[in-house]
Coordinates of C-alpha atoms in Angstrom, one line a residue:
X1 CA 4.2 -29.2 -24.8
X2 CA 1.1 -31.0 -23.3
X3 CA -1.2 -31.7 -26.3
X4 CA -4.3 -31.6 -24.0
X5 CA -3.5 -28.0 -23.2
X6 CA -3.0 -27.1 -26.7
X7 CA -6.4 -28.8 -27.6
X8 CA -7.9 -26.4 -25.0
X9 CA -6.1 -23.4 -26.4
X10 CA -7.5 -24.4 -29.9
X11 CA -11.0 -24.0 -28.6
X12 CA -10.4 -20.2 -28.1
X13 CA -8.2 -19.8 -31.3
X14 CA -10.2 -22.1 -33.6
X15 CA -8.7 -20.9 -36.8
X16 CA -5.3 -20.2 -38.2
X17 CA -6.3 -16.7 -38.9
X18 CA -7.2 -16.1 -35.3
X19 CA -3.8 -17.5 -34.0
X20 CA -1.9 -15.3 -36.6
X21 CA -3.7 -12.2 -35.6
X22 CA -3.0 -12.7 -31.9
X23 CA 0.7 -13.4 -32.5
X24 CA 1.0 -10.2 -34.5
X25 CA -0.9 -8.3 -31.9
X26 CA 1.3 -9.5 -29.0
X27 CA 4.5 -9.1 -31.0
X28 CA 3.5 -5.5 -31.7
X29 CA 2.7 -4.8 -28.0
X30 CA 6.2 -6.1 -27.0
X31 CA 7.7 -3.2 -29.0
X32 CA 5.6 -0.6 -27.2
X33 CA 7.4 1.6 -24.5
X34 CA 6.8 0.1 -21.0
X35 CA 4.0 1.7 -19.1
X36 CA 4.5 4.0 -16.0
X37 CA 4.8 2.4 -12.7
X38 CA 3.9 4.3 -9.6
X39 CA 5.3 3.4 -6.2
X40 CA 3.8 4.4 -2.9
X41 CA 4.4 3.3 0.5
X42 CA 3.4 3.5 4.2
X43 CA 0.1 4.9 3.6
X44 CA -1.1 4.3 7.3
X45 CA -4.8 5.0 6.7
X46 CA -4.2 8.5 5.2
X47 CA -6.9 7.9 2.5
X48 CA -7.2 11.6 1.4
X49 CA -3.6 12.1 1.0
X50 CA -3.3 8.8 -0.9
X51 CA -6.3 9.6 -3.1
X52 CA -4.7 12.9 -4.1
X53 CA -1.4 11.2 -5.0
X54 CA -3.2 8.6 -6.9
X55 CA -5.5 11.0 -8.9
X56 CA -2.6 13.3 -9.9
X57 CA -0.1 10.4 -10.6
X58 CA 2.5 12.1 -8.4
X59 CA 2.4 15.0 -10.7
X60 CA 2.3 13.1 -14.0
X61 CA -1.2 14.3 -14.8
X62 CA -0.4 18.0 -14.8
X63 CA 2.8 17.3 -16.5
X64 CA 1.0 15.8 -19.6
X65 CA -1.6 18.7 -19.5
X66 CA 1.3 21.1 -19.5
X67 CA 3.1 19.4 -22.5
X68 CA -0.1 19.6 -24.6
X69 CA -1.5 23.1 -23.5
X70 CA 1.4 25.3 -22.4
X71 CA 1.0 27.5 -25.4
X72 CA -2.8 27.8 -25.3
X73 CA -3.4 27.9 -21.5
X74 CA -2.1 30.1 -18.8
X75 CA -0.7 28.5 -15.6
X76 CA -4.1 29.2 -13.9
X77 CA -6.1 27.5 -16.5
X78 CA -3.7 24.5 -16.4
X79 CA -4.2 24.4 -12.6
X80 CA -7.9 24.5 -13.0
X81 CA -8.0 21.9 -15.8
X82 CA -5.8 19.5 -13.7
X83 CA -8.0 20.0 -10.7
X84 CA -11.0 19.2 -12.8
X85 CA -9.2 15.8 -13.9
X86 CA -8.3 15.0 -10.3
X87 CA -11.8 15.7 -8.8
X88 CA -14.3 16.0 -11.6
X89 CA -17.5 15.6 -9.5
X90 CA -16.5 18.3 -7.1
X91 CA -15.0 20.8 -9.5
X92 CA -18.1 20.4 -11.8
X93 CA -20.4 21.6 -9.0
X94 CA -18.2 24.7 -8.6
X95 CA -18.0 25.5 -12.2
X96 CA -22.0 25.2 -12.6
X97 CA -22.2 28.4 -10.4
X98 CA -19.5 30.2 -12.1
X99 CA -21.3 31.2 -15.4
X100 CA -23.9 33.8 -15.9
X101 CA -25.9 31.8 -18.4
X102 CA -26.5 28.3 -19.7
X103 CA -25.0 29.3 -22.9
X104 CA -21.7 30.1 -21.3
X105 CA -21.8 26.8 -19.2
X106 CA -22.7 24.9 -22.3
X107 CA -19.8 26.5 -24.2
X108 CA -17.5 25.6 -21.3
X109 CA -18.6 22.1 -21.4
X110 CA -17.8 21.8 -25.0
X111 CA -14.4 23.3 -24.6
X112 CA -13.5 20.8 -21.7
X113 CA -14.5 17.8 -23.6
X114 CA -12.6 18.9 -26.7
X115 CA -9.6 19.6 -24.3
X116 CA -9.8 16.1 -22.8
X117 CA -10.3 14.4 -26.2
X118 CA -7.0 16.3 -27.2
X119 CA -5.2 15.0 -24.0
X120 CA -6.2 11.4 -24.1
X121 CA -4.2 10.4 -27.4
X122 CA -1.1 11.9 -25.6
X123 CA -1.8 10.2 -22.3
X124 CA -2.4 6.8 -24.2
X125 CA 0.3 7.1 -26.8
X126 CA 2.2 4.1 -25.4
X127 CA -0.8 1.7 -25.5
X128 CA -2.6 -0.2 -28.1
X129 CA -6.1 0.9 -29.2
X130 CA -7.5 -2.2 -27.6
X131 CA -6.1 -1.1 -24.1
X132 CA -7.3 2.6 -24.7
X133 CA -10.8 1.1 -25.4
X134 CA -10.9 -0.8 -22.0
X135 CA -10.0 2.5 -20.1
X136 CA -12.8 4.5 -21.7
X137 CA -16.0 4.9 -19.6
X138 CA -18.2 1.9 -21.0
X139 CA -21.4 4.0 -21.7
X140 CA -19.6 6.6 -23.9
X141 CA -17.1 4.3 -25.7
X142 CA -18.8 4.7 -29.2
X143 CA -19.1 8.6 -28.9
X144 CA -15.5 9.1 -27.4
X145 CA -14.0 6.9 -30.2
X146 CA -15.7 8.8 -32.9
X147 CA -14.3 12.0 -31.4
X148 CA -10.8 10.5 -30.8
X149 CA -10.4 9.2 -34.4
X150 CA -12.2 12.0 -36.2
X151 CA -10.8 12.9 -39.6
X152 CA -12.2 15.7 -41.6
X153 CA -9.6 15.7 -44.4
X154 CA -12.3 15.9 -47.0
X155 CA -14.5 18.5 -45.0
X156 CA -17.4 16.0 -45.2
X157 CA -17.9 15.4 -41.3
X158 CA -17.5 18.7 -39.8
X159 CA -21.3 19.1 -39.0
X160 CA -21.3 15.4 -37.8
X161 CA -18.6 16.0 -35.1
X162 CA -20.4 19.2 -34.1
X163 CA -23.7 17.3 -33.7
X164 CA -22.3 14.8 -31.5
X165 CA -21.0 17.5 -29.0
X166 CA -24.4 19.4 -29.3
X167 CA -26.3 16.3 -28.5
X168 CA -24.1 15.4 -25.5
X169 CA -24.9 18.8 -24.0
X170 CA -28.7 18.8 -25.1
X171 CA -29.2 15.4 -23.5
X172 CA -27.7 16.4 -20.3
X173 CA -24.7 14.0 -20.5
X174 CA -21.8 16.5 -20.4
X175 CA -21.0 16.2 -16.8
X176 CA -21.2 12.4 -16.9
X177 CA -18.8 12.3 -20.0
X178 CA -16.3 14.7 -18.5
X179 CA -16.4 12.7 -15.3
X180 CA -15.7 9.5 -17.3
X181 CA -13.0 11.2 -19.4
X182 CA -11.3 12.5 -16.2
X183 CA -11.0 9.0 -14.7
X184 CA -9.8 7.6 -18.1
X185 CA -7.0 10.3 -18.1
X186 CA -6.0 9.1 -14.5
X187 CA -6.0 5.6 -15.6
X188 CA -3.9 6.2 -18.7
X189 CA -1.3 8.2 -16.8
X190 CA -0.3 5.2 -14.5
X191 CA -0.1 1.8 -15.9
X192 CA 0.5 -0.1 -12.7
X193 CA 0.6 0.8 -9.0
X194 CA 2.8 -0.7 -6.4
X195 CA 2.1 -0.3 -2.7
X196 CA 5.3 -1.1 -0.8
X197 CA 3.6 -1.8 2.6
X198 CA 1.7 -0.5 5.6
X199 CA -1.8 0.2 4.4
X200 CA -3.1 -0.1 8.0
X201 CA -2.9 1.5 11.4
X202 CA -2.3 5.0 12.9
X203 CA -4.5 6.9 10.2
X204 CA -8.4 6.8 10.3
X205 CA -9.2 5.2 6.8
X206 CA -7.3 2.1 5.9
X207 CA -10.6 0.4 4.9
X208 CA -11.3 3.3 2.3
X209 CA -7.7 2.7 0.9
X210 CA -8.5 -1.1 0.5
X211 CA -11.7 -0.4 -1.4
X212 CA -9.8 2.1 -3.7
X213 CA -7.1 -0.7 -4.3
X214 CA -9.7 -3.4 -4.9
X215 CA -11.3 -1.2 -7.7
X216 CA -7.8 -0.2 -9.2
X217 CA -7.0 -1.4 -12.6
X218 CA -3.5 -2.9 -11.9
X219 CA -1.9 -3.2 -8.5
X220 CA 0.5 -5.3 -6.3
X221 CA 1.2 -5.0 -2.6
X222 CA 4.4 -5.8 -0.7
X223 CA 3.1 -6.4 2.9
X224 CA 4.2 -4.2 5.7
X225 CA 4.5 -5.1 9.3
X226 CA 1.3 -3.5 10.1
X227 CA -0.5 -5.3 7.3
X228 CA 0.8 -8.6 8.4
X229 CA -0.5 -7.7 11.9
X230 CA -4.1 -7.4 10.3
X231 CA -3.5 -10.7 8.2
X232 CA -2.4 -12.4 11.4
X233 CA -5.4 -11.4 13.4
X234 CA -7.8 -12.6 10.6
X235 CA -5.7 -15.9 10.4
X236 CA -6.4 -16.8 13.9
X237 CA -3.5 -15.0 15.8
X238 CA -4.9 -13.8 19.1
X239 CA -1.7 -11.7 19.9
X240 CA -1.9 -10.0 16.5
X241 CA -5.6 -9.1 17.2
X242 CA -4.5 -7.8 20.7
X243 CA -1.9 -5.6 18.9
X244 CA -4.2 -4.0 16.3
X245 CA -6.8 -3.2 18.9
X246 CA -4.2 -1.7 21.2
X247 CA -2.8 0.5 18.3
X248 CA -6.2 1.5 17.3
X249 CA -6.8 2.6 20.8
X250 CA -3.6 4.5 21.1
X251 CA -4.5 6.5 18.0
X252 CA -8.1 6.9 18.7
X253 CA -9.1 4.8 15.8
X254 CA -11.4 2.2 17.6
X255 CA -14.2 3.0 15.2
X256 CA -12.3 1.2 12.5
X257 CA -12.6 -1.9 14.6
X258 CA -16.1 -1.4 15.8
X259 CA -17.9 0.7 13.2
X260 CA -16.3 -0.1 9.9
X261 CA -15.5 -3.7 10.5
X262 CA -18.4 -4.5 12.8
X263 CA -16.3 -6.1 15.6
X264 CA -18.0 -6.1 18.9
X265 CA -15.9 -4.4 21.5
X266 CA -18.5 -4.6 24.2
X267 CA -17.0 -7.5 26.2
X268 CA -13.5 -5.8 26.2
X269 CA -15.2 -2.5 27.5
X270 CA -16.9 -4.5 30.2
X271 CA -13.5 -6.0 31.3
X272 CA -11.7 -2.6 31.1
X273 CA -14.3 -1.0 33.3
X274 CA -14.0 -3.7 35.9
X275 CA -10.1 -3.6 36.3
X276 CA -8.7 -0.2 35.1
X277 CA -8.7 3.4 35.7
X278 CA -7.3 6.6 34.2
X279 CA -3.6 6.3 33.4
X280 CA -1.7 8.9 31.5
X281 CA 0.6 6.8 29.1
X282 CA -2.5 5.1 27.8
X283 CA -4.6 8.2 26.9
X284 CA -5.3 8.1 23.2
X285 CA -3.4 10.6 20.7
X286 CA -6.1 13.0 19.9
X287 CA -6.8 14.1 16.3
X288 CA -6.8 17.8 15.7
X289 CA -10.2 17.5 13.9
X290 CA -11.7 15.1 16.1
X291 CA -11.6 16.3 19.9
X292 CA -12.8 13.7 22.5
X293 CA -14.9 14.4 25.5
X294 CA -13.5 13.5 28.9
X295 CA -15.7 10.4 29.1
X296 CA -14.6 9.2 25.7
X297 CA -11.0 9.6 26.5
X298 CA -11.2 7.8 29.9
X299 CA -13.2 4.8 28.2
X300 CA -10.4 4.5 25.6
X301 CA -7.7 4.6 28.1
X302 CA -9.3 1.8 30.1
X303 CA -9.6 -0.2 26.9
X304 CA -6.0 0.5 25.9
X305 CA -4.7 -0.8 29.2
X306 CA -6.9 -4.0 29.2
X307 CA -5.8 -5.0 25.7
X308 CA -2.2 -4.3 26.3
X309 CA -2.1 -6.4 29.2
X310 CA -3.8 -9.3 27.3
X311 CA -1.2 -8.7 24.6
X312 CA 1.8 -9.0 27.0
X313 CA 0.3 -12.1 28.5
X314 CA -0.1 -13.8 25.1
X315 CA 3.4 -12.7 24.0
X316 CA 4.9 -14.4 26.9
X317 CA 3.1 -17.7 26.2
X318 CA 4.5 -17.7 22.6
X319 CA 8.1 -16.8 23.7
X320 CA 7.9 -19.8 26.1
X321 CA 6.6 -22.4 23.5
X322 CA 8.9 -21.2 20.8
X323 CA 12.4 -21.1 22.3
X324 CA 13.9 -20.8 18.9
X325 CA 12.6 -17.3 18.6
X326 CA 15.4 -16.5 21.2
X327 CA 13.2 -13.8 22.9
X328 CA 13.4 -15.0 26.5
X329 CA 14.7 -11.5 27.4
X330 CA 11.3 -10.2 26.5
X331 CA 9.5 -12.2 29.1
X332 CA 9.0 -9.0 30.9
X333 CA 6.1 -9.7 33.1
X334 CA 8.1 -12.4 34.7
X335 CA 11.1 -10.0 35.3
X336 CA 8.8 -7.7 37.3
X337 CA 9.2 -7.4 41.0
X338 CA 5.7 -6.7 42.0
X339 CA 6.6 -6.0 45.7
X340 CA 9.2 -3.4 44.8
X341 CA 7.6 -2.2 41.6
X342 CA 10.6 -2.7 39.4
X343 CA 11.7 -4.6 36.3
X344 CA 15.0 -5.9 35.2
X345 CA 15.6 -5.5 31.4
X346 CA 18.8 -6.6 29.8
X347 CA 20.6 -6.8 33.2
X348 CA 19.5 -3.3 34.3
X349 CA 16.9 -2.6 36.9
X350 CA 14.4 0.2 36.3
X351 CA 11.5 1.7 38.6
X352 CA 8.1 1.2 37.2
X353 CA 5.4 3.8 37.0
X354 CA 1.8 4.1 35.9
X355 CA 1.4 0.2 36.3
X356 CA -2.0 -1.4 35.6
X357 CA -1.3 -5.0 36.8
X358 CA -4.7 -5.8 38.4
X359 CA -5.2 -8.9 36.4
X360 CA -1.8 -10.5 36.6
X361 CA -1.0 -13.4 38.9
X362 CA 2.4 -12.8 40.3
X363 CA 3.2 -16.5 40.5
X364 CA 2.0 -17.1 36.8
X365 CA 2.2 -13.7 35.1
X366 CA 1.4 -15.2 31.5
X367 CA -1.8 -16.7 32.7
X368 CA -5.0 -15.1 31.3
X369 CA -7.9 -14.7 33.7
X370 CA -11.1 -16.6 32.5
X371 CA -12.6 -13.2 31.6
X372 CA -9.7 -12.2 29.5
X373 CA -9.6 -15.6 27.7
X374 CA -13.3 -15.3 27.1
X375 CA -12.9 -11.7 25.8
X376 CA -10.0 -12.4 23.3
X377 CA -11.9 -15.5 22.0
X378 CA -15.0 -13.4 21.4
X379 CA -13.1 -10.8 19.6
X380 CA -11.3 -13.4 17.4
X381 CA -14.8 -15.0 16.5
X382 CA -16.1 -11.4 15.6
X383 CA -13.0 -10.6 13.5
X384 CA -13.2 -13.8 11.4
X385 CA -16.8 -13.3 10.8
X386 CA -16.5 -9.7 9.5
X387 CA -17.6 -9.7 5.9
X388 CA -16.0 -6.5 5.0
X389 CA -12.7 -7.5 6.8
X390 CA -12.8 -10.8 5.0
X391 CA -13.0 -9.2 1.7
X392 CA -10.2 -6.8 2.4
X393 CA -7.9 -9.6 3.8
X394 CA -8.5 -11.9 0.9
X395 CA -7.6 -9.2 -1.5
X396 CA -4.5 -8.4 0.5
X397 CA -3.3 -12.0 0.6
X398 CA -4.1 -12.3 -3.2
X399 CA -2.3 -9.2 -4.4
X400 CA 0.3 -9.2 -1.7
X401 CA 3.8 -10.8 -1.0
X402 CA 6.7 -10.2 1.3
X403 CA 8.9 -9.0 -1.6
X404 CA 8.5 -8.7 -5.2
X405 CA 10.9 -8.9 -8.2
X406 CA 9.5 -6.6 -10.9
X407 CA 10.9 -5.3 -14.0
X408 CA 14.4 -5.9 -12.6
X409 CA 13.9 -4.1 -9.2
X410 CA 13.4 -5.5 -5.7
X411 CA 10.4 -4.2 -3.8
X412 CA 10.4 -4.8 -0.1
X413 CA 8.8 -3.0 2.7
X414 CA 11.3 -3.5 5.5
X415 CA 14.8 -5.0 5.2
X416 CA 17.0 -8.1 4.3
X417 CA 18.4 -9.0 7.9
X418 CA 22.0 -8.6 7.9
X419 CA 24.8 -8.8 10.5
X420 CA 27.3 -6.2 11.2
X421 CA 29.7 -7.5 8.5
X422 CA 27.0 -7.3 5.9
X423 CA 26.3 -11.1 5.8
X424 CA 22.9 -12.4 5.5
X425 CA 21.3 -13.2 9.0
X426 CA 20.5 -16.8 9.6
X427 CA 17.4 -18.2 11.6
X428 CA 16.9 -21.7 12.5
X429 CA 13.2 -22.9 12.1
X430 CA 12.4 -26.5 13.2
X431 CA 15.9 -27.7 12.6
X432 CA 16.4 -26.0 9.3
X433 CA 18.7 -22.8 8.9
X434 CA 17.4 -20.1 6.5
X435 CA 18.7 -16.7 5.2
X436 CA 18.2 -14.2 2.7
X437 CA 15.6 -14.9 0.1
X438 CA 15.0 -18.4 1.4
X439 CA 14.3 -16.9 4.8
X440 CA 11.6 -14.5 3.5
X441 CA 10.0 -17.4 1.3
X442 CA 9.7 -19.4 4.5
X443 CA 8.1 -16.5 6.3
X444 CA 5.5 -16.0 3.6
X445 CA 4.8 -19.8 3.4
X446 CA 3.8 -19.6 7.1
X447 CA 1.8 -16.7 6.6
X448 CA -0.1 -18.1 3.7
X449 CA -0.5 -21.5 5.7
X450 CA -2.0 -19.6 8.6
X451 CA -4.3 -17.7 6.2
X452 CA -5.6 -20.9 4.7
X453 CA -6.1 -22.7 8.2
X454 CA -7.9 -19.8 9.9
X455 CA -9.5 -22.3 12.5
X456 CA -6.1 -23.1 14.0
X457 CA -4.8 -20.7 16.7
X458 CA -1.6 -20.8 18.8
X459 CA 0.1 -23.2 16.2
X460 CA 3.5 -22.4 14.6
X461 CA 2.2 -20.8 11.7
X462 CA 0.2 -17.9 13.6
X463 CA 3.1 -17.6 15.9
X464 CA 5.3 -17.0 12.9
X465 CA 3.2 -14.3 11.7
X466 CA 3.5 -12.6 15.1
X467 CA 7.3 -13.1 14.8
X468 CA 7.1 -11.1 11.6
X469 CA 5.7 -8.3 13.5
X470 CA 8.3 -8.2 16.2
X471 CA 11.1 -10.8 15.8
X472 CA 14.8 -10.0 15.6
X473 CA 15.3 -11.7 12.2
X474 CA 11.9 -10.6 10.6
X475 CA 12.3 -8.8 7.4
X476 CA 9.4 -6.5 8.4
X477 CA 10.5 -5.5 11.8
X478 CA 14.2 -5.0 11.4
X479 CA 15.0 -4.3 14.9
X480 CA 16.7 -6.3 17.8
X481 CA 13.5 -5.9 20.1
X482 CA 10.2 -4.0 20.4
X483 CA 10.1 -1.9 23.5
X484 CA 6.4 -1.4 23.9
X485 CA 6.3 -2.5 27.5
X486 CA 9.2 -0.1 28.4
X487 CA 7.4 2.8 26.6
X488 CA 4.4 2.4 28.9
X489 CA 6.0 1.7 32.2
X490 CA 9.5 3.0 32.4
X491 CA 10.4 6.8 32.5
X492 CA 14.0 6.4 31.5
X493 CA 14.0 6.9 27.6
X494 CA 17.3 5.0 27.3
X495 CA 15.1 1.9 27.7
X496 CA 12.7 2.9 24.9
X497 CA 15.4 2.7 22.3
X498 CA 15.2 0.1 19.7
X499 CA 18.5 -1.1 17.9
X500 CA 17.8 -1.4 14.2
X501 CA 19.2 -4.2 12.2
X502 CA 22.8 -3.2 10.5
X503 CA 20.7 -3.2 7.2
X504 CA 19.6 0.2 7.9
X505 CA 23.2 1.8 7.7
X506 CA 24.7 -0.8 5.4
X507 CA 22.0 0.0 2.7
X508 CA 24.2 3.2 2.2
X509 CA 26.9 0.9 0.7
X510 CA 26.5 0.1 -3.0
X511 CA 28.2 -3.1 -2.8
X512 CA 25.9 -4.4 0.0
X513 CA 23.0 -3.4 -2.2
X514 CA 24.5 -5.3 -5.1
X515 CA 24.9 -8.3 -3.1
X516 CA 21.2 -8.3 -2.1
X517 CA 20.1 -7.9 -5.7
X518 CA 22.3 -10.9 -6.6
X519 CA 20.8 -12.8 -3.7
X520 CA 17.3 -12.3 -5.4
X521 CA 18.6 -13.3 -8.9
X522 CA 18.5 -9.7 -10.2
X523 CA 21.0 -7.7 -12.2
X524 CA 23.0 -5.5 -9.8
X525 CA 24.0 -3.1 -12.7
X526 CA 20.4 -2.5 -13.7
X527 CA 18.3 -3.2 -10.7
X528 CA 17.3 -1.1 -7.6
X529 CA 16.0 -1.9 -4.2
X530 CA 12.7 0.1 -3.4
X531 CA 12.2 0.3 0.3
X532 CA 9.6 1.6 2.6
X533 CA 9.2 1.3 6.5
X534 CA 11.6 3.9 7.9
X535 CA 10.7 7.5 7.4
X536 CA 13.3 9.5 5.8
X537 CA 14.2 12.6 7.9
X538 CA 14.7 15.1 5.0
X539 CA 14.4 17.8 7.6
X540 CA 17.9 16.7 8.8
X541 CA 19.2 16.3 5.3
X542 CA 18.7 12.5 4.9
X543 CA 18.8 11.5 1.3
X544 CA 16.2 9.0 0.2
X545 CA 18.5 7.8 -2.8
X546 CA 21.2 5.8 -1.3
X547 CA 24.2 3.6 -2.5
X548 CA 24.8 5.5 -5.8
X549 CA 21.1 5.2 -6.7
X550 CA 20.8 1.3 -6.0
X551 CA 18.6 2.0 -2.9
X552 CA 15.5 4.2 -3.0
X553 CA 13.5 4.8 0.2
X554 CA 10.0 5.9 -0.4
X555 CA 8.6 6.3 3.3
X556 CA 8.7 9.9 3.7
X557 CA 5.8 10.1 6.1
X558 CA 2.3 9.9 4.7
X559 CA 1.4 9.3 8.3
X560 CA 0.7 12.7 10.2
X561 CA 2.4 11.3 13.2
X562 CA 5.6 11.4 11.4
X563 CA 5.5 14.5 9.6
X564 CA 7.0 16.8 12.4
X565 CA 10.3 14.5 12.3
X566 CA 10.4 14.0 8.5
X567 CA 9.6 17.7 7.4
X568 CA 7.6 16.3 4.4
X569 CA 4.5 14.1 3.7
X570 CA 6.0 11.2 1.8
X571 CA 7.9 10.2 -1.2
X572 CA 6.5 8.4 -4.3
X573 CA 8.5 7.1 -7.2
X574 CA 7.7 7.0 -10.9
X575 CA 9.2 4.7 -13.3
X576 CA 8.5 5.1 -17.1
X577 CA 10.3 4.1 -20.2
X578 CA 12.7 6.9 -19.8
X579 CA 13.8 6.1 -16.2
X580 CA 12.9 6.8 -12.5
X581 CA 12.0 10.0 -10.8
X582 CA 11.6 10.4 -7.0
X583 CA 8.8 13.0 -6.0
X584 CA 8.6 14.6 -2.7
X585 CA 5.2 15.6 -1.3
X586 CA 4.3 18.7 0.8
X587 CA 1.8 18.1 3.6
X588 CA -1.7 17.6 2.2
X589 CA -4.3 19.7 4.0
X590 CA -7.6 18.9 2.2
X591 CA -9.3 18.1 -1.0
X592 CA -11.2 21.4 -0.7
X593 CA -7.9 23.3 -0.5
X594 CA -6.9 21.6 -3.9
X595 CA -10.4 22.1 -5.5
X596 CA -10.7 25.8 -4.5
X597 CA -7.2 27.0 -4.5
X598 CA -5.3 24.7 -6.9
X599 CA -3.0 23.7 -3.9
X600 CA -1.3 20.7 -5.2
X601 CA 1.2 18.7 -3.0
X602 CA 4.3 18.1 -5.0
X603 CA 7.6 19.5 -4.4
X604 CA 10.9 18.6 -6.0
X605 CA 11.3 15.7 -8.5
X606 CA 14.7 14.1 -8.7
X607 CA 15.9 11.8 -11.4
X608 CA 17.0 8.7 -9.8
X609 CA 18.2 6.8 -13.1
X610 CA 17.9 7.5 -16.5
X611 CA 17.6 4.9 -19.3
X612 CA 20.3 4.8 -22.0
X613 CA 17.7 3.3 -24.4
X614 CA 14.0 3.7 -23.8
X615 CA 12.7 0.6 -22.2
X616 CA 10.1 -1.3 -24.0
X617 CA 7.4 -3.8 -22.9
X618 CA 9.5 -6.7 -24.2
X619 CA 12.0 -6.0 -21.1
X620 CA 9.2 -6.3 -18.5
X621 CA 7.4 -8.8 -16.4
X622 CA 4.5 -8.1 -18.5
X623 CA 6.6 -8.7 -21.6
X624 CA 7.7 -12.0 -20.3
X625 CA 4.2 -13.1 -19.8
X626 CA 3.2 -12.1 -23.3
X627 CA 6.4 -13.9 -24.7
X628 CA 5.1 -16.9 -23.1
X629 CA 1.7 -16.6 -24.8
X630 CA 3.3 -16.0 -28.1
X631 CA 5.5 -19.2 -27.6
X632 CA 2.3 -21.2 -26.8
X633 CA 0.5 -19.8 -29.8
X634 CA 3.5 -20.7 -32.1
X635 CA 3.4 -24.1 -30.8
X636 CA -0.3 -24.1 -31.4
X637 CA 0.4 -23.2 -35.0
X638 CA 2.8 -26.0 -35.4
X639 CA 0.6 -28.6 -33.8
X640 CA -2.8 -27.6 -35.6
X641 CA -2.2 -25.5 -38.6
X642 CA 1.1 -26.4 -40.3
X643 CA 2.0 -29.4 -42.4

């Protein structure tokens, strides 16, 4: 081992006793049960539903409360206590008005604090005391530790503990302490969060989800196709930028672009007003809780058309300059007969309707007007100078990856591209052929390069990011072609169908899943593939647990746009030292419904896999890291402190 590194390490551990103490500590931690992992996917801007699932730990918070208090609390009391832990600030406001006197309120404060102090040791029983201390509210650490570790074996401290509680109440700190304890409990229930893709698009508050994740104690992200679109736009891809604005217009979420991230849409509005009129397929999908005026709807409809046409033109240019993308069939603007108002797609001719081709040069359909070019350049400049967007995208690139090998499982948002025989699909990039894990590594390398060279546009890296959004061999798209153009302009719904990669029916096959796990150097006997991206239509009897438990699909539809076809509001997955549980969620109505009525959103829990022996930290990714630290400290002992 490099002696310079050992010398640096010795500056921190500058005595034999410190080294020995740390080795003992780390070795002990390796023998603790592994912490609970919480998997969520396809959040799509649904901040309030996500917050609730995060706060209740997909039911784990109430489960712990029930374990401890089932003999001393009624079901209604357990529900009320759980709601207090989920939403302490809101619930405390309600409870303050519930009591007839200050004395009753103070007695309630005292009881709640005692109950939380009782719950915390159970919730933290898998952790070291040091880790628990880090989870406690900083301003109350001393007080809480005194109450947590109280011992009155000899009846000497009874009045001491009573006085602590009395002073908390007398000094007006009860609500702050209860709030702090509530968030401590939430944090202790879940050790690590995995977000298996698609934070962005469709829903109204992806920025709030990002702020939550930035402040979360332990998280990783596997990028989804919509996340990559936002990363691409920030990295300099004009076509990715056009796509995110088009999707925001479609779902009436342009305020995310303009109000949240401060991106100036005025030039685009001016262009839209000049060239476009009302057009039914481009009208925004209205939110039930946010009705639009006729003028607002018309303005969004015009913007929607303007950015869609810019998108189609930019896509055509990429397809032409990257022939190895094999997307020439998607040069649809060139396949339009503008005289007959028809288009030929995959050898079949369709009539066009609701067209908006005012800015298209029939002799050179991919050419942007000078005005369009100016608009997209101004938008890109605004995107790349948004402080808030920069903070979110930098976090997304830092914590994210296309796939993750974690504790023996493979986490991936979309798919591993396969052919009909179940073999890995191959893609040639600049003369080299890639497939499977190597192909995903190549995609990620291009994305990270594009992000690091944000001043470069229209280069191979930014074009590859767009390919991740829409390409046939993309692990995030997973279809043969994206039929956006057809959905806008062709009435025949047969033309709208998007053929999925064979992965999506082959993943029902256990042997296929085992071969994928092997491709990623994971044990097929122990590992699972945890997948998002495609909503599970439970309403039609589809099972999210596939291939004899080797494949678990956890996109059940957080997005309200999918819930009518899925029948539920999303799946989440829990993986603790005893095994895996899949949790289905009912539709989340509102935080107020939970606070006032105790209306939780869980339904059935299903055991996916039960550990034969309780899994320890030693067997996890964290354990591998800790073992590496132990090995280094052992080397330091030999180097510095042993004869």
